[in-house]
mmCIF file of C-alpha atoms in Angstrom:
data_model
loop_
_atom_site.group_PDB
_atom_site.id
_atom_site.type_symbol
_atom_site.label_atom_id
_atom_site.label_comp_id
_atom_site.label_asym_id
_atom_site.label_seq_id
_atom_site.Cartn_x
_atom_site.Cartn_y
_atom_site.Cartn_z
ATOM 1 C CA MET B 1498 -9.758 13.368 9.453
ATOM 2 C CA GLN B 1499 -6.133 14.107 10.173
ATOM 3 C CA MET B 1500 -3.178 12.023 9.188
ATOM 4 C CA ASN B 1501 0.301 11.545 10.413
ATOM 5 C CA LEU B 1502 1.752 10.180 6.829
ATOM 6 C CA SER B 1503 4.773 9.060 9.252
ATOM 7 C CA GLU B 1504 2.629 6.786 10.914
ATOM 8 C CA ILE B 1505 0.369 5.388 8.004
ATOM 9 C CA GLY B 1506 3.124 3.098 6.451
ATOM 10 C CA TYR B 1507 1.532 2.340 2.947
ATOM 11 C CA ARG B 1508 3.286 3.718 0.140
ATOM 12 C CA ARG B 1509 0.651 2.477 -2.317
ATOM 13 C CA VAL B 1510 -3.101 1.455 -2.011
ATOM 14 C CA VAL B 1511 -5.579 -0.421 -4.250
ATOM 15 C CA VAL B 1512 -9.306 0.553 -3.466
ATOM 16 C CA LYS B 1513 -11.791 -1.789 -4.902
ATOM 17 C CA LEU B 1514 -15.512 -0.494 -4.942
ATOM 18 C CA GLY B 1515 -18.366 -2.865 -5.646
ATOM 19 C CA THR B 1516 -21.609 -2.055 -7.543
ATOM 20 C CA SER B 1517 -23.421 -1.938 -4.409
ATOM 21 C CA VAL B 1518 -21.183 0.439 -3.025
ATOM 22 C CA LEU B 1519 -21.373 2.543 -5.836
ATOM 23 C CA THR B 1520 -25.285 2.526 -6.156
ATOM 24 C CA SER B 1521 -26.122 2.564 -2.621
ATOM 25 C CA GLY B 1522 -28.153 -0.335 -3.131
ATOM 26 C CA GLU B 1523 -30.644 1.314 -5.782
ATOM 27 C CA ARG B 1524 -30.397 1.171 -9.374
ATOM 28 C CA SER B 1525 -28.589 4.199 -10.694
ATOM 29 C CA LEU B 1526 -24.902 5.420 -9.489
ATOM 30 C CA ASP B 1527 -24.883 7.220 -6.422
ATOM 31 C CA LYS B 1528 -22.905 10.395 -7.328
ATOM 32 C CA ALA B 1529 -23.195 12.217 -3.656
ATOM 33 C CA HIS B 1530 -21.351 9.234 -2.159
ATOM 34 C CA MET B 1531 -19.083 8.644 -5.017
ATOM 35 C CA VAL B 1532 -17.651 12.210 -4.238
ATOM 36 C CA GLU B 1533 -17.082 11.166 -0.823
ATOM 37 C CA LEU B 1534 -15.120 8.227 -1.664
ATOM 38 C CA ALA B 1535 -12.939 10.099 -4.324
ATOM 39 C CA ARG B 1536 -12.426 12.894 -1.374
ATOM 40 C CA GLN B 1537 -11.025 10.341 0.941
ATOM 41 C CA MET B 1538 -8.549 9.011 -2.059
ATOM 42 C CA ALA B 1539 -7.362 12.251 -2.936
ATOM 43 C CA SER B 1540 -6.895 13.037 0.446
ATOM 44 C CA LEU B 1541 -4.541 9.926 0.471
ATOM 45 C CA MET B 1542 -2.889 10.904 -2.859
ATOM 46 C CA LYS B 1543 -2.060 14.688 -1.490
ATOM 47 C CA SER B 1544 -0.627 13.214 1.695
ATOM 48 C CA GLY B 1545 1.727 11.014 -0.603
ATOM 49 C CA VAL B 1546 0.115 7.831 -0.619
ATOM 50 C CA GLU B 1547 -0.689 6.576 -3.993
ATOM 51 C CA VAL B 1548 -3.965 4.983 -5.098
ATOM 52 C CA VAL B 1549 -5.192 2.689 -7.688
ATOM 53 C CA LEU B 1550 -9.144 2.358 -8.180
ATOM 54 C CA CYS B 1551 -10.460 -0.772 -8.912
ATOM 55 C CA THR B 1552 -14.443 0.069 -9.835
ATOM 56 C CA SER B 1553 -17.516 -1.860 -10.691
ATOM 57 C CA GLY B 1554 -20.477 -0.511 -11.989
ATOM 58 C CA ALA B 1555 -20.204 -0.193 -15.928
ATOM 59 C CA ILE B 1556 -23.417 -2.652 -16.386
ATOM 60 C CA ALA B 1557 -25.212 -0.609 -14.000
ATOM 61 C CA ALA B 1558 -24.375 2.666 -15.412
ATOM 62 C CA GLY B 1559 -25.218 1.644 -18.854
ATOM 63 C CA ARG B 1560 -28.676 0.819 -17.599
ATOM 64 C CA GLU B 1561 -29.069 4.135 -16.032
ATOM 65 C CA HIS B 1562 -27.820 5.957 -18.823
ATOM 66 C CA LEU B 1563 -30.047 4.056 -21.368
ATOM 67 C CA GLY B 1564 -33.026 4.504 -19.065
ATOM 68 C CA TYR B 1565 -33.457 1.033 -17.585
ATOM 69 C CA PRO B 1566 -34.313 -0.422 -21.233
ATOM 70 C CA ALA B 1567 -36.043 -4.273 -20.914
ATOM 71 C CA LEU B 1568 -33.106 -6.493 -22.343
ATOM 72 C CA ALA B 1569 -32.819 -9.983 -22.363
ATOM 73 C CA ASP B 1570 -29.912 -11.479 -20.024
ATOM 74 C CA THR B 1571 -27.552 -12.548 -22.371
ATOM 75 C CA VAL B 1572 -24.045 -11.950 -22.747
ATOM 76 C CA ALA B 1573 -24.500 -9.922 -25.960
ATOM 77 C CA ASN B 1574 -26.503 -7.370 -24.260
ATOM 78 C CA LYS B 1575 -24.469 -7.451 -20.902
ATOM 79 C CA GLN B 1576 -21.399 -6.358 -23.049
ATOM 80 C CA LEU B 1577 -23.713 -3.654 -24.794
ATOM 81 C CA LEU B 1578 -24.435 -2.128 -21.227
ATOM 82 C CA ALA B 1579 -20.959 -2.637 -20.243
ATOM 83 C CA ALA B 1580 -19.874 -0.751 -23.743
ATOM 84 C CA VAL B 1581 -22.330 1.949 -22.817
ATOM 85 C CA GLY B 1582 -21.702 2.553 -19.205
ATOM 86 C CA GLN B 1583 -18.263 2.252 -19.116
ATOM 87 C CA SER B 1584 -17.873 5.697 -20.793
ATOM 88 C CA GLN B 1585 -20.108 7.346 -18.565
ATOM 89 C CA LEU B 1586 -18.651 5.467 -15.462
ATOM 90 C CA ILE B 1587 -15.034 6.699 -16.076
ATOM 91 C CA LEU B 1588 -16.739 10.307 -16.926
ATOM 92 C CA ALA B 1589 -18.021 10.489 -13.385
ATOM 93 C CA TRP B 1590 -14.840 9.539 -11.751
ATOM 94 C CA SER B 1591 -13.291 11.839 -13.606
ATOM 95 C CA GLN B 1592 -15.632 14.663 -12.921
ATOM 96 C CA LEU B 1593 -15.300 13.919 -9.111
ATOM 97 C CA PHE B 1594 -11.754 13.639 -8.978
ATOM 98 C CA SER B 1595 -11.103 16.976 -10.953
ATOM 99 C CA ILE B 1596 -13.131 18.184 -7.619
ATOM 100 C CA TYR B 1597 -9.834 17.595 -6.121
ATOM 101 C CA GLY B 1598 -7.497 18.695 -9.020
ATOM 102 C CA LEU B 1599 -6.429 15.006 -9.617
ATOM 103 C CA HIS B 1600 -6.359 13.407 -13.290
ATOM 104 C CA VAL B 1601 -7.821 10.091 -13.899
ATOM 105 C CA GLY B 1602 -6.407 7.162 -16.473
ATOM 106 C CA GLN B 1603 -8.271 4.207 -17.422
ATOM 107 C CA LEU B 1604 -7.159 0.444 -17.951
ATOM 108 C CA LEU B 1605 -9.445 -2.366 -19.126
ATOM 109 C CA LEU B 1606 -8.149 -5.481 -18.472
ATOM 110 C CA THR B 1607 -8.989 -9.187 -19.408
ATOM 111 C CA ARG B 1608 -7.494 -12.591 -18.066
ATOM 112 C CA ALA B 1609 -5.644 -12.350 -21.481
ATOM 113 C CA ASP B 1610 -3.793 -9.447 -20.605
ATOM 114 C CA LEU B 1611 -2.415 -11.296 -17.364
ATOM 115 C CA HIS B 1612 -2.089 -14.424 -18.733
ATOM 116 C CA ASP B 1613 0.725 -13.596 -21.430
ATOM 117 C CA ARG B 1614 4.019 -12.639 -19.358
ATOM 118 C CA GLU B 1615 5.189 -9.580 -21.776
ATOM 119 C CA ARG B 1616 1.355 -8.350 -21.703
ATOM 120 C CA TYR B 1617 1.148 -8.507 -17.767
ATOM 121 C CA LEU B 1618 4.384 -6.446 -17.562
ATOM 122 C CA ASN B 1619 3.174 -4.117 -20.233
ATOM 123 C CA ALA B 1620 0.117 -3.549 -18.005
ATOM 124 C CA ARG B 1621 2.449 -3.061 -15.150
ATOM 125 C CA ASP B 1622 4.658 -0.293 -16.849
ATOM 126 C CA SER B 1623 1.129 1.595 -17.603
ATOM 127 C CA LEU B 1624 -0.233 1.315 -14.075
ATOM 128 C CA ASN B 1625 3.293 2.743 -12.562
ATOM 129 C CA ALA B 1626 3.656 5.338 -15.406
ATOM 130 C CA LEU B 1627 0.130 6.548 -14.353
ATOM 131 C CA LEU B 1628 1.295 6.487 -10.624
ATOM 132 C CA ASP B 1629 4.563 8.293 -11.447
ATOM 133 C CA ASN B 1630 2.751 11.086 -12.605
ATOM 134 C CA GLY B 1631 0.300 11.409 -10.116
ATOM 135 C CA ILE B 1632 -2.500 10.180 -12.055
ATOM 136 C CA VAL B 1633 -5.281 8.013 -10.276
ATOM 137 C CA PRO B 1634 -5.242 4.765 -12.292
ATOM 138 C CA ILE B 1635 -9.098 3.617 -12.835
ATOM 139 C CA ILE B 1636 -9.006 -0.376 -13.473
ATOM 140 C CA ASN B 1637 -12.374 -2.397 -14.601
ATOM 141 C CA GLU B 1638 -12.684 -5.533 -16.595
ATOM 142 C CA ASN B 1639 -13.205 -5.145 -19.990
ATOM 143 C CA ASP B 1640 -16.765 -6.480 -19.933
ATOM 144 C CA ALA B 1641 -17.519 -4.968 -23.138
ATOM 145 C CA VAL B 1642 -15.469 -7.864 -25.076
ATOM 146 C CA ALA B 1643 -14.600 -9.895 -22.392
ATOM 147 C CA THR B 1644 -16.142 -13.721 -22.344
ATOM 148 C CA ASN B 1645 -15.947 -16.804 -19.914
ATOM 149 C CA GLU B 1646 -13.024 -17.608 -21.740
ATOM 150 C CA ILE B 1647 -11.100 -14.381 -20.956
ATOM 151 C CA LYS B 1648 -13.032 -13.166 -17.920
ATOM 152 C CA VAL B 1649 -10.778 -12.863 -14.987
ATOM 153 C CA GLY B 1650 -14.227 -13.378 -13.207
ATOM 154 C CA ASP B 1651 -15.413 -10.264 -11.111
ATOM 155 C CA ASN B 1652 -13.855 -7.213 -10.020
ATOM 156 C CA ASP B 1653 -12.430 -8.882 -6.239
ATOM 157 C CA ASN B 1654 -10.149 -11.186 -7.978
ATOM 158 C CA LEU B 1655 -9.099 -8.408 -10.786
ATOM 159 C CA SER B 1656 -8.793 -5.893 -7.809
ATOM 160 C CA ALA B 1657 -6.289 -8.359 -5.912
ATOM 161 C CA ARG B 1658 -4.543 -9.070 -9.257
ATOM 162 C CA ALA B 1659 -4.309 -5.075 -9.697
ATOM 163 C CA ALA B 1660 -2.591 -4.855 -6.384
ATOM 164 C CA LEU B 1661 -0.157 -7.315 -7.288
ATOM 165 C CA LEU B 1662 0.836 -5.845 -10.774
ATOM 166 C CA CYS B 1663 1.575 -2.650 -9.005
ATOM 167 C CA ASP B 1664 3.007 -3.825 -6.047
ATOM 168 C CA ALA B 1665 0.560 -2.489 -3.183
ATOM 169 C CA ASP B 1666 0.900 -2.615 0.525
ATOM 170 C CA LEU B 1667 -2.619 -2.491 1.288
ATOM 171 C CA LEU B 1668 -5.745 -3.866 -0.640
ATOM 172 C CA ILE B 1669 -9.170 -2.381 0.667
ATOM 173 C CA LEU B 1670 -12.316 -4.187 -0.656
ATOM 174 C CA LEU B 1671 -15.441 -2.431 0.024
ATOM 175 C CA THR B 1672 -18.900 -3.897 0.093
ATOM 176 C CA ASP B 1673 -22.263 -3.631 1.308
ATOM 177 C CA GLN B 1674 -20.999 -5.635 4.569
ATOM 178 C CA LYS B 1675 -19.154 -4.553 7.696
ATOM 179 C CA GLY B 1676 -17.012 -7.433 6.922
ATOM 180 C CA LEU B 1677 -16.595 -11.090 7.597
ATOM 181 C CA PHE B 1678 -18.748 -12.356 10.260
ATOM 182 C CA ASP B 1679 -18.634 -15.981 12.360
ATOM 183 C CA ALA B 1680 -22.154 -16.502 11.032
ATOM 184 C CA ASP B 1681 -24.600 -14.854 8.492
ATOM 185 C CA PRO B 1682 -25.415 -11.618 9.807
ATOM 186 C CA ARG B 1683 -28.607 -11.591 7.363
ATOM 187 C CA SER B 1684 -30.183 -14.036 9.429
ATOM 188 C CA ASN B 1685 -28.509 -14.513 12.374
ATOM 189 C CA PRO B 1686 -28.620 -10.853 14.555
ATOM 190 C CA ASP B 1687 -25.840 -12.782 16.863
ATOM 191 C CA ALA B 1688 -23.337 -12.838 14.343
ATOM 192 C CA LYS B 1689 -19.942 -11.216 15.298
ATOM 193 C CA LEU B 1690 -17.626 -9.357 13.207
ATOM 194 C CA ILE B 1691 -14.138 -11.222 12.551
ATOM 195 C CA LYS B 1692 -11.692 -8.401 13.385
ATOM 196 C CA GLN B 1693 -8.164 -10.009 12.497
ATOM 197 C CA VAL B 1694 -7.767 -13.019 10.322
ATOM 198 C CA VAL B 1695 -4.120 -14.757 10.234
ATOM 199 C CA ASN B 1696 -4.987 -17.880 8.233
ATOM 200 C CA ILE B 1697 -7.442 -18.615 5.507
ATOM 201 C CA ASP B 1698 -8.562 -22.214 5.973
ATOM 202 C CA ASP B 1699 -11.549 -24.103 5.138
ATOM 203 C CA SER B 1700 -13.927 -23.156 8.009
ATOM 204 C CA LEU B 1701 -13.330 -19.906 7.190
ATOM 205 C CA ARG B 1702 -14.437 -20.296 3.194
ATOM 206 C CA ARG B 1703 -17.428 -22.046 4.756
ATOM 207 C CA LEU B 1704 -18.491 -18.710 6.559
ATOM 208 C CA ALA B 1705 -18.536 -16.895 3.243
ATOM 209 C CA GLY B 1706 -21.817 -16.154 1.543
ATOM 210 C CA GLY B 1707 -23.235 -15.009 -1.861
ATOM 211 C CA ALA B 1708 -24.059 -11.293 -2.883
ATOM 212 C CA VAL B 1709 -26.601 -9.513 -1.042
ATOM 213 C CA SER B 1710 -28.046 -6.550 -3.562
ATOM 214 C CA GLY B 1711 -28.273 -8.843 -6.599
ATOM 215 C CA LEU B 1712 -26.548 -5.722 -8.272
ATOM 216 C CA GLY B 1713 -23.053 -7.019 -8.766
ATOM 217 C CA THR B 1714 -21.073 -10.542 -9.499
ATOM 218 C CA GLY B 1715 -19.406 -10.923 -5.876
ATOM 219 C CA GLY B 1716 -20.180 -11.932 -2.821
ATOM 220 C CA MET B 1717 -18.139 -12.915 0.194
ATOM 221 C CA ALA B 1718 -16.485 -15.829 -1.234
ATOM 222 C CA THR B 1719 -15.192 -14.044 -3.806
ATOM 223 C CA LYS B 1720 -13.474 -11.365 -1.615
ATOM 224 C CA LEU B 1721 -11.899 -14.467 0.304
ATOM 225 C CA GLN B 1722 -10.392 -15.606 -2.682
ATOM 226 C CA ALA B 1723 -9.046 -12.144 -3.436
ATOM 227 C CA ALA B 1724 -7.693 -11.797 0.122
ATOM 228 C CA ASP B 1725 -6.068 -15.067 -0.255
ATOM 229 C CA ILE B 1726 -4.288 -14.239 -3.513
ATOM 230 C CA ALA B 1727 -2.808 -10.755 -1.778
ATOM 231 C CA ARG B 1728 -1.728 -11.776 1.259
ATOM 232 C CA ARG B 1729 0.465 -14.500 -0.346
ATOM 233 C CA ALA B 1730 1.961 -11.681 -2.208
ATOM 234 C CA GLY B 1731 2.677 -9.670 1.147
ATOM 235 C CA ILE B 1732 -0.349 -7.218 0.561
ATOM 236 C CA GLU B 1733 -2.465 -6.447 3.801
ATOM 237 C CA VAL B 1734 -6.407 -6.712 2.980
ATOM 238 C CA VAL B 1735 -9.371 -5.272 4.633
ATOM 239 C CA ILE B 1736 -12.605 -6.084 3.903
ATOM 240 C CA ALA B 1737 -15.092 -3.367 5.013
ATOM 241 C CA SER B 1738 -18.283 -1.577 4.503
ATOM 242 C CA GLY B 1739 -18.006 1.028 1.756
ATOM 243 C CA HIS B 1740 -20.769 3.137 3.584
ATOM 244 C CA HIS B 1741 -18.771 3.293 6.777
ATOM 245 C CA PRO B 1742 -17.585 7.034 7.717
ATOM 246 C CA GLN B 1743 -14.476 7.717 6.531
ATOM 247 C CA VAL B 1744 -13.449 3.805 5.701
ATOM 248 C CA ILE B 1745 -10.888 4.575 3.194
ATOM 249 C CA LEU B 1746 -8.431 6.594 5.780
ATOM 250 C CA GLN B 1747 -9.477 4.438 8.720
ATOM 251 C CA ALA B 1748 -8.283 1.560 6.999
ATOM 252 C CA VAL B 1749 -5.292 2.964 5.526
ATOM 253 C CA CYS B 1750 -4.598 4.780 9.100
ATOM 254 C CA LYS B 1751 -4.904 1.056 10.435
ATOM 255 C CA GLN B 1752 -7.957 2.229 12.758
ATOM 256 C CA ALA B 1753 -10.263 -0.763 13.669
ATOM 257 C CA VAL B 1754 -12.875 -1.222 10.610
ATOM 258 C CA GLY B 1755 -13.926 -3.961 9.111
ATOM 259 C CA THR B 1756 -12.266 -7.358 8.788
ATOM 260 C CA HIS B 1757 -8.091 -7.380 8.480
ATOM 261 C CA PHE B 1758 -6.189 -10.066 6.720
ATOM 262 C CA THR B 1759 -2.287 -10.436 7.769
ATOM 263 C CA ALA B 1760 0.077 -10.639 4.999
ATOM 264 C CA LEU B 1761 2.560 -13.539 4.936
ATOM 265 C CA ASP B 1762 5.544 -13.097 6.224
ATOM 266 C CA ASN B 1763 7.227 -14.452 3.611
ATOM 267 C CA PRO B 1764 5.701 -13.323 0.144
ATOM 268 C CA LEU B 1765 6.039 -14.964 -3.146
ATOM 269 C CA GLU B 1766 8.249 -13.598 -5.414
ATOM 270 C CA SER B 1767 7.392 -11.588 -8.899
ATOM 271 C CA ARG B 1768 7.418 -15.056 -11.075
ATOM 272 C CA LYS B 1769 5.237 -16.870 -8.685
ATOM 273 C CA GLN B 1770 2.898 -13.708 -8.218
ATOM 274 C CA TRP B 1771 2.460 -13.923 -11.851
ATOM 275 C CA ILE B 1772 1.637 -17.691 -11.706
ATOM 276 C CA LEU B 1773 -0.965 -17.074 -8.878
ATOM 277 C CA ALA B 1774 -2.200 -13.674 -10.465
ATOM 278 C CA GLY B 1775 -2.517 -13.969 -14.221
ATOM 279 C CA PRO B 1776 -2.623 -17.377 -16.048
ATOM 280 C CA ALA B 1777 -5.924 -19.357 -15.911
ATOM 281 C CA THR B 1778 -5.368 -22.947 -15.280
ATOM 282 C CA ARG B 1779 -5.737 -25.189 -18.061
ATOM 283 C CA GLY B 1780 -5.981 -28.662 -16.264
ATOM 284 C CA GLN B 1781 -5.405 -30.667 -13.501
ATOM 285 C CA LEU B 1782 -2.893 -33.301 -12.225
ATOM 286 C CA VAL B 1783 -4.178 -35.878 -9.333
ATOM 287 C CA LEU B 1784 -1.388 -36.521 -7.269
ATOM 288 C CA ASP B 1785 -0.879 -39.634 -5.050
ATOM 289 C CA ARG B 1786 -0.317 -38.874 -1.099
ATOM 290 C CA GLY B 1787 3.618 -39.106 -1.586
ATOM 291 C CA ALA B 1788 3.816 -36.621 -4.505
ATOM 292 C CA ILE B 1789 1.487 -34.393 -2.001
ATOM 293 C CA VAL B 1790 3.741 -34.350 0.666
ATOM 294 C CA ALA B 1791 6.963 -33.974 -1.257
ATOM 295 C CA VAL B 1792 5.180 -30.765 -2.868
ATOM 296 C CA THR B 1793 3.816 -29.150 0.097
ATOM 297 C CA GLU B 1794 6.279 -29.944 2.907
ATOM 298 C CA LYS B 1795 9.456 -30.929 1.734
ATOM 299 C CA GLY B 1796 9.354 -28.261 -0.963
ATOM 300 C CA ARG B 1797 10.485 -30.417 -4.024
ATOM 301 C CA SER B 1798 9.387 -30.279 -7.688
ATOM 302 C CA LEU B 1799 6.717 -32.682 -8.868
ATOM 303 C CA LEU B 1800 7.913 -35.839 -10.695
ATOM 304 C CA SER B 1801 6.082 -38.055 -12.951
ATOM 305 C CA LYS B 1802 6.048 -40.899 -10.643
ATOM 306 C CA GLY B 1803 3.286 -39.349 -8.184
ATOM 307 C CA ILE B 1804 0.744 -38.388 -10.887
ATOM 308 C CA LEU B 1805 -2.204 -40.702 -10.689
ATOM 309 C CA SER B 1806 -4.408 -38.727 -13.610
ATOM 310 C CA VAL B 1807 -4.054 -36.023 -15.994
ATOM 311 C CA SER B 1808 -7.312 -33.922 -16.795
ATOM 312 C CA GLY B 1809 -7.810 -31.326 -19.585
ATOM 313 C CA GLU B 1810 -6.180 -30.322 -23.099
ATOM 314 C CA PHE B 1811 -3.013 -28.131 -22.518
ATOM 315 C CA ASP B 1812 -0.046 -27.905 -24.357
ATOM 316 C CA ARG B 1813 3.572 -27.611 -22.690
ATOM 317 C CA GLY B 1814 4.151 -24.144 -20.120
ATOM 318 C CA ALA B 1815 0.173 -24.476 -19.027
ATOM 319 C CA THR B 1816 -0.571 -23.568 -15.589
ATOM 320 C CA LEU B 1817 -2.213 -26.627 -13.919
ATOM 321 C CA GLN B 1818 -4.159 -27.437 -10.678
ATOM 322 C CA LEU B 1819 -2.026 -29.938 -8.493
ATOM 323 C CA VAL B 1820 -4.882 -31.931 -6.662
ATOM 324 C CA ASP B 1821 -5.767 -34.922 -4.750
ATOM 325 C CA GLU B 1822 -7.998 -37.993 -5.483
ATOM 326 C CA THR B 1823 -10.728 -35.551 -4.040
ATOM 327 C CA GLY B 1824 -10.126 -32.638 -6.180
ATOM 328 C CA ARG B 1825 -8.859 -30.782 -3.404
ATOM 329 C CA GLU B 1826 -6.041 -28.111 -4.977
ATOM 330 C CA TYR B 1827 -2.676 -28.179 -3.136
ATOM 331 C CA ALA B 1828 -0.356 -26.223 -5.366
ATOM 332 C CA ARG B 1829 -0.558 -24.417 -8.451
ATOM 333 C CA GLY B 1830 1.938 -24.338 -11.504
ATOM 334 C CA MET B 1831 3.662 -24.387 -15.284
ATOM 335 C CA CYS B 1832 4.174 -27.714 -16.287
ATOM 336 C CA ARG B 1833 7.009 -28.566 -18.450
ATOM 337 C CA TYR B 1834 4.797 -31.579 -20.809
ATOM 338 C CA SER B 1835 1.820 -31.570 -22.391
ATOM 339 C CA ALA B 1836 -1.570 -33.325 -21.844
ATOM 340 C CA LYS B 1837 -0.682 -35.618 -24.361
ATOM 341 C CA GLU B 1838 3.022 -36.384 -23.221
ATOM 342 C CA LEU B 1839 1.948 -36.452 -19.185
ATOM 343 C CA LYS B 1840 -0.848 -39.418 -20.203
ATOM 344 C CA HIS B 1841 2.102 -41.618 -21.458
ATOM 345 C CA ILE B 1842 4.518 -40.946 -18.512
ATOM 346 C CA ALA B 1843 2.002 -40.356 -15.612
ATOM 347 C CA GLY B 1844 3.263 -43.028 -12.920
ATOM 348 C CA LYS B 1845 6.393 -43.845 -14.586
ATOM 349 C CA HIS B 1846 9.547 -42.988 -12.881
ATOM 350 C CA SER B 1847 11.800 -40.114 -14.393
ATOM 351 C CA THR B 1848 14.446 -42.589 -16.191
ATOM 352 C CA GLU B 1849 11.383 -43.515 -18.163
ATOM 353 C CA ILE B 1850 10.634 -40.447 -19.720
ATOM 354 C CA GLU B 1851 12.942 -40.650 -22.833
ATOM 355 C CA PRO B 1852 12.740 -44.046 -23.556
ATOM 356 C CA ILE B 1853 8.786 -43.690 -23.702
ATOM 357 C CA LEU B 1854 8.811 -40.139 -25.248
ATOM 358 C CA GLY B 1855 12.147 -40.595 -27.235
ATOM 359 C CA TYR B 1856 13.154 -36.788 -25.412
ATOM 360 C CA ASP B 1857 12.605 -35.082 -21.828
ATOM 361 C CA TYR B 1858 12.569 -32.006 -20.889
ATOM 362 C CA GLY B 1859 13.871 -32.771 -17.174
ATOM 363 C CA ASP B 1860 12.975 -34.776 -14.761
ATOM 364 C CA ALA B 1861 10.547 -32.634 -13.233
ATOM 365 C CA VAL B 1862 7.333 -32.039 -14.567
ATOM 366 C CA VAL B 1863 6.438 -28.983 -12.234
ATOM 367 C CA HIS B 1864 9.802 -27.433 -11.269
ATOM 368 C CA ARG B 1865 9.508 -26.190 -7.671
ATOM 369 C CA ASN B 1866 10.435 -22.575 -9.084
ATOM 370 C CA ASP B 1867 7.270 -22.605 -11.133
ATOM 371 C CA MET B 1868 4.782 -23.513 -8.778
ATOM 372 C CA VAL B 1869 2.808 -21.995 -5.923
ATOM 373 C CA VAL B 1870 1.821 -23.975 -2.750
ATOM 374 C CA LEU B 1871 -1.487 -22.941 -1.885
#
């Protein structure tokens, strides 16, 4: 495909490849298809577009390399397969990109790397250093050591966080489906592809189904979550089939392929991007209706008076979900008080904080500068 760089409009692109794409639905890596994907990414790199690859497939590669052993479905065995397979996966990508004269660099991340602000910035510096030197960064979750407490959870959300980390313009999520449909295409032959999404709402979330192949960990629901994270940071998103001809080049050239998600016009500033992308939430604050309106519609900080209840055990500075009595999340932010402190001051006026605790950290429990409204 001939590309006119002046018409592309993207400076930096993150490409996420699911296990079902890399294996073409089989048990082993499909090297013939992987080389075609590498060719498209190399074409972008040589046209001046920087590419970050977020790849699944370590566990599948481990199973293949070990001859598909009969292992119990335990966390330890999955970590074993990931430890073996990660080296095989990065070796495969290194060999494939070398065909086009490109080097690769590996970044293995866990949520802990994104939770801590300093480690987040260090990861960003490493990513930018690779890109500045024309090296393709290859990102995967560090499954060999990750547990549920430190896992990002799936490579869809990891790719969205990588897109925020490197300040990308476009995130391409490649899967075994053509995009997001208005019904389940597996059971409804009349299902129609949704070509453009401007707003992600509850009705759209209900359309998202589960993984089809059984080889990966993410379905359309996780891709929708990833798209929502990225677009809030001003990043456009495309969900498309990883086996569509020239899919990466078509997406970057803004041709009609898959489902395109429009970026928000007013992206979050960098600190709020980190709040959304990095720290795992440690608890919930249930707000009354007045507090929800103040936070979501009036742009105000959360005060103790509007808190109905507190759940979770957390220290000062933890990231919390701000929800209503049904559990619906309206915002997320860094709390200035611990769970123990909040249980004493919830529902109280700000003027009562110091008399109750003997000190205060300010009137705001979650300041608007430390909050992302969802």
